[in-house]
Short mmCIF file of C-alpha atoms and ligand atoms in Angstrom, two decimals:
data_model
loop_
_atom_site.label_atom_id
_atom_site.label_comp_id
_atom_site.label_asym_id
_atom_site.label_seq_id
_atom_site.Cartn_x
_atom_site.Cartn_y
_atom_site.Cartn_z
CA UNK P 35 -45.00 62.05 -19.48
CA UNK P 36 -43.95 63.83 -22.68
CA UNK P 37 -46.40 66.70 -22.82
CA UNK P 38 -46.75 69.37 -20.16
CA UNK P 39 -50.47 69.43 -20.90
CA UNK P 40 -50.95 65.69 -20.27
CA UNK P 41 -52.98 64.55 -17.27
CA UNK P 42 -52.49 60.97 -16.17
CA UNK P 43 -55.74 59.12 -15.53
CA UNK P 44 -54.36 55.58 -15.07
CA UNK P 45 -50.93 54.36 -14.02
CA UNK P 46 -49.61 50.82 -14.42
CA UNK P 47 -51.37 49.57 -11.28
CA UNK P 48 -54.60 51.24 -12.34
CA UNK P 49 -54.47 49.54 -15.75
CA UNK P 50 -53.83 46.16 -14.10
CA UNK P 51 -56.71 46.68 -11.66
CA UNK P 52 -59.04 47.61 -14.53
CA UNK P 53 -58.04 44.51 -16.51
CA UNK P 54 -58.50 42.30 -13.45
CA UNK P 55 -61.99 43.72 -12.87
CA UNK P 56 -62.96 43.31 -16.53
CA UNK P 57 -61.77 39.68 -16.46
CA UNK P 58 -63.95 39.01 -13.39
CA UNK P 59 -66.93 40.74 -15.00
CA UNK P 60 -66.56 38.71 -18.21
CA UNK P 61 -66.57 35.48 -16.17
CA UNK P 62 -69.55 36.60 -14.11
CA UNK P 63 -71.67 37.80 -17.03
CA UNK P 64 -71.00 34.66 -19.08
CA UNK P 65 -71.18 32.23 -16.15
CA UNK P 66 -67.63 30.99 -16.63
CA UNK P 67 -65.01 30.86 -19.38
CA UNK P 68 -66.60 28.24 -21.65
CA UNK P 69 -67.35 29.23 -25.26
CA UNK P 70 -65.67 32.63 -24.92
CA UNK P 71 -63.30 33.95 -27.59
CA UNK P 72 -61.48 37.23 -26.93
CA UNK P 73 -60.62 39.34 -29.95
CA UNK P 74 -58.38 42.40 -29.77
CA UNK P 75 -58.82 45.28 -32.20
CA UNK P 76 -55.53 46.57 -33.63
CA UNK P 77 -53.46 48.17 -32.33
CA UNK P 78 -53.66 48.24 -28.54
CA UNK P 79 -56.76 46.08 -28.22
CA UNK P 80 -54.53 43.09 -28.96
CA UNK P 81 -52.21 43.30 -25.92
CA UNK P 82 -55.23 44.18 -23.76
CA UNK P 83 -57.09 41.09 -25.04
CA UNK P 84 -54.06 38.93 -24.21
CA UNK P 85 -53.82 40.44 -20.71
CA UNK P 86 -57.52 39.74 -20.04
CA UNK P 87 -57.14 36.13 -21.26
CA UNK P 88 -54.09 35.72 -19.01
CA UNK P 89 -56.07 36.93 -15.98
CA UNK P 90 -58.86 34.46 -16.77
CA UNK P 91 -56.22 31.70 -17.01
CA UNK P 92 -54.96 32.75 -13.55
CA UNK P 93 -58.46 32.70 -12.04
CA UNK P 94 -59.94 29.64 -13.75
CA UNK P 95 -56.97 27.71 -15.15
CA UNK P 96 -58.78 27.88 -18.50
CA UNK P 97 -57.20 29.01 -21.73
CA UNK P 98 -59.46 31.31 -23.72
CA UNK P 99 -58.61 31.66 -27.44
CA UNK P 100 -57.40 35.13 -28.40
CA UNK P 101 -57.71 36.56 -31.92
CA UNK P 102 -56.57 39.77 -33.63
CA UNK P 103 -58.84 41.95 -35.72
CA UNK P 104 -57.72 44.53 -38.28
CA UNK P 105 -60.69 46.78 -39.06
CA UNK P 106 -58.91 48.92 -41.68
CA UNK P 107 -60.97 47.64 -44.62
CA UNK P 108 -64.22 48.21 -42.73
CA UNK P 109 -63.71 51.86 -41.78
CA UNK P 110 -66.59 54.07 -42.90
CA UNK P 111 -64.16 56.82 -43.97
CA UNK P 112 -62.15 54.56 -46.32
CA UNK P 113 -62.28 55.82 -49.89
CA UNK P 114 -62.27 53.46 -52.88
CA UNK P 115 -58.79 54.70 -53.80
CA UNK P 116 -57.48 53.74 -50.36
CA UNK P 117 -58.70 50.17 -50.55
CA UNK P 118 -55.69 47.91 -50.75
CA UNK P 119 -56.76 44.25 -50.76
CA UNK P 120 -53.51 43.14 -49.11
CA UNK P 121 -54.33 45.11 -45.95
CA UNK P 122 -55.85 42.46 -43.76
CA UNK P 123 -53.98 41.91 -40.56
CA UNK P 124 -56.72 39.87 -38.90
CA UNK P 125 -55.68 36.61 -37.34
CA UNK P 126 -58.48 34.55 -35.87
CA UNK P 127 -57.58 30.90 -36.03
CA UNK P 128 -60.38 29.63 -33.78
CA UNK P 129 -64.01 29.13 -34.79
CA UNK P 130 -66.20 32.05 -33.70
CA UNK P 131 -69.50 30.47 -34.82
CA UNK P 132 -71.91 30.16 -31.88
CA UNK P 133 -69.23 31.50 -29.52
CA UNK P 134 -69.37 34.44 -27.09
CA UNK P 135 -67.02 36.92 -28.71
CA UNK P 136 -65.58 39.64 -26.48
CA UNK P 137 -64.14 42.44 -28.62
CA UNK P 138 -61.43 44.43 -26.86
CA UNK P 139 -60.16 47.94 -27.63
CA UNK P 140 -58.22 50.56 -25.71
CA UNK P 141 -60.47 53.61 -26.22
CA UNK P 142 -64.17 53.97 -27.08
CA UNK P 143 -64.92 57.38 -28.56
CA UNK P 144 -67.27 57.87 -31.53
CA UNK P 145 -67.97 54.14 -31.76
CA UNK P 146 -66.94 53.97 -35.42
CA UNK P 147 -64.09 51.52 -34.79
CA UNK P 148 -66.40 49.22 -32.83
CA UNK P 149 -68.98 49.39 -35.64
CA UNK P 150 -66.31 48.48 -38.18
CA UNK P 151 -65.21 45.61 -35.95
CA UNK P 152 -68.77 44.24 -35.91
CA UNK P 153 -68.80 44.29 -39.72
CA UNK P 154 -65.40 42.60 -39.87
CA UNK P 155 -66.53 39.91 -37.42
CA UNK P 156 -69.73 38.98 -39.21
CA UNK P 157 -67.67 38.41 -42.36
CA UNK P 158 -65.72 35.77 -40.42
CA UNK P 159 -68.56 33.94 -38.67
CA UNK P 160 -71.75 34.14 -36.63
CA UNK P 161 -71.06 34.41 -32.90
CA UNK P 162 -73.98 33.73 -30.52
CA UNK P 163 -73.21 37.00 -28.72
CA UNK P 164 -70.77 39.85 -29.28
CA UNK P 165 -69.70 41.93 -26.28
CA UNK P 166 -67.36 44.92 -26.11
CA UNK P 167 -64.66 45.63 -23.52
CA UNK P 168 -62.67 48.88 -23.48
CA UNK P 169 -60.02 50.24 -21.17
CA UNK P 170 -61.32 53.83 -21.45
CA UNK P 171 -64.74 55.14 -22.48
CA UNK P 172 -64.31 58.84 -23.19
CA UNK P 173 -67.86 59.54 -24.44
CA UNK P 174 -68.89 61.48 -27.59
CA UNK P 175 -70.58 58.56 -29.34
CA UNK P 176 -71.75 59.12 -32.92
CA UNK P 177 -73.39 55.69 -33.22
CA UNK P 178 -75.63 53.59 -30.95
CA UNK P 179 -72.71 51.59 -29.52
CA UNK P 180 -71.98 50.92 -25.85
CA UNK P 181 -69.40 48.85 -24.02
CA UNK P 182 -70.31 45.89 -21.80
CA UNK P 183 -67.08 46.22 -19.81
CA UNK P 184 -65.33 49.54 -19.12
CA UNK P 185 -62.01 49.97 -17.29
CA UNK P 186 -62.54 53.69 -16.70
CA UNK P 187 -65.29 56.10 -17.74
CA UNK P 188 -63.62 59.43 -18.40
CA UNK P 189 -65.58 62.49 -19.49
CA UNK P 190 -63.53 64.44 -22.03
CA UNK P 191 -63.93 67.38 -24.31
CA UNK P 192 -63.69 66.82 -28.05
CA UNK P 193 -60.44 68.73 -28.31
CA UNK P 194 -58.66 66.33 -25.98
CA UNK P 195 -56.98 63.04 -26.89
CA UNK P 196 -56.85 59.97 -24.68
CA UNK P 197 -53.50 58.31 -25.18
CA UNK P 198 -53.08 54.72 -23.99
CA UNK P 199 -49.54 53.40 -23.64
CA UNK P 200 -48.87 49.71 -23.05
CA UNK P 201 -45.51 48.07 -22.47
CA UNK P 202 -46.06 45.69 -25.41
CA UNK P 203 -46.33 48.60 -27.88
CA UNK P 204 -45.00 51.67 -26.08
CA UNK P 205 -42.60 50.43 -23.38
CA UNK P 206 -44.65 51.94 -20.53
CA UNK P 207 -48.09 51.46 -19.03
CA UNK P 208 -50.21 54.54 -18.54
CA UNK P 209 -53.21 56.46 -19.84
CA UNK P 210 -53.11 60.22 -20.26
CA UNK P 211 -55.45 62.91 -21.51
CA UNK P 212 -53.74 65.49 -23.67
CA UNK P 213 -55.10 68.80 -24.86
CA UNK P 214 -54.72 69.31 -28.61
O1 LIG T 138 -64.53 55.09 -31.15
P1 LIG T 138 -63.61 55.66 -32.19
O2 LIG T 138 -63.91 57.09 -32.52
O3 LIG T 138 -63.53 54.81 -33.42
O4 LIG T 138 -62.16 55.75 -31.57
C1 LIG T 138 -61.53 54.70 -30.89
C2 LIG T 138 -60.42 54.10 -31.70
O5 LIG T 138 -59.44 55.09 -32.02
C3 LIG T 138 -58.16 54.55 -31.73
O6 LIG T 138 -57.68 53.84 -32.81
P2 LIG T 138 -56.83 54.47 -33.97
O7 LIG T 138 -57.71 54.59 -35.18
O8 LIG T 138 -56.16 55.71 -33.51
O9 LIG T 138 -55.79 53.32 -34.32
P3 LIG T 138 -54.71 52.60 -33.39
O10 LIG T 138 -55.46 51.83 -32.33
O11 LIG T 138 -54.02 51.67 -34.32
O12 LIG T 138 -53.82 53.65 -32.80
C4 LIG T 138 -58.41 53.63 -30.56
O13 LIG T 138 -57.38 52.67 -30.45
C5 LIG T 138 -59.72 53.01 -30.92
O14 LIG T 138 -59.55 51.87 -31.72
O1 LIG T 139 -58.92 60.23 -27.76
C1 LIG T 139 -58.90 59.24 -28.49
C2 LIG T 139 -59.86 59.04 -29.49
C3 LIG T 139 -59.79 57.94 -30.26
N1 LIG T 139 -58.82 57.06 -30.03
C4 LIG T 139 -57.89 57.23 -29.08
O2 LIG T 139 -56.99 56.39 -28.90
N2 LIG T 139 -57.95 58.34 -28.32
#
């Protein structure tokens, strides 16, 4: 851990256990893997989405399509001057119309990223249901958003930061809370 003030809340095994549980819960809630599309929100939602899909493949021998969503253009704090039409890193090659879309992100905090993701999704298609899976719910919602699947509920104070590190993006797997 880099910072002396950091407190580890999940190690590599804990992250894997949380992903395994979320994969089981997704299958249970939706009565199997049919018609599910998993979409990761940039940045760390994408590797988490792929890990969940891989678990479902292990359990059910069923390949769930995985997409990538860039919510940058849908942020509610984006000013007109910041809007750059070339910023669109979304990559969703499968049809999401009438599908069960499971959005995946690493941290749920104010809910503003999840809200932006909903806007981005409805511009792409009309899923039958949209669900939300997060590795960590740290509270402090500013919008009426809740997650359907939560790896770990972690009460935090507003002057803390939850930092998720994944081997795909950060070369290690852990979640820490840091004081700012
Ligand atoms: O509920 P919220 O208040 O919106 O906070 C949660 C979001 O904040 C972080 O993203 P960040 O904007 O830092 O981008 P990153 O994922 O690319 O690091 C995190 O990955 C979530 O997407
Ligand atoms: O603590 C936080 C808040 C938002 N996003 C994060 O990744 N961590």
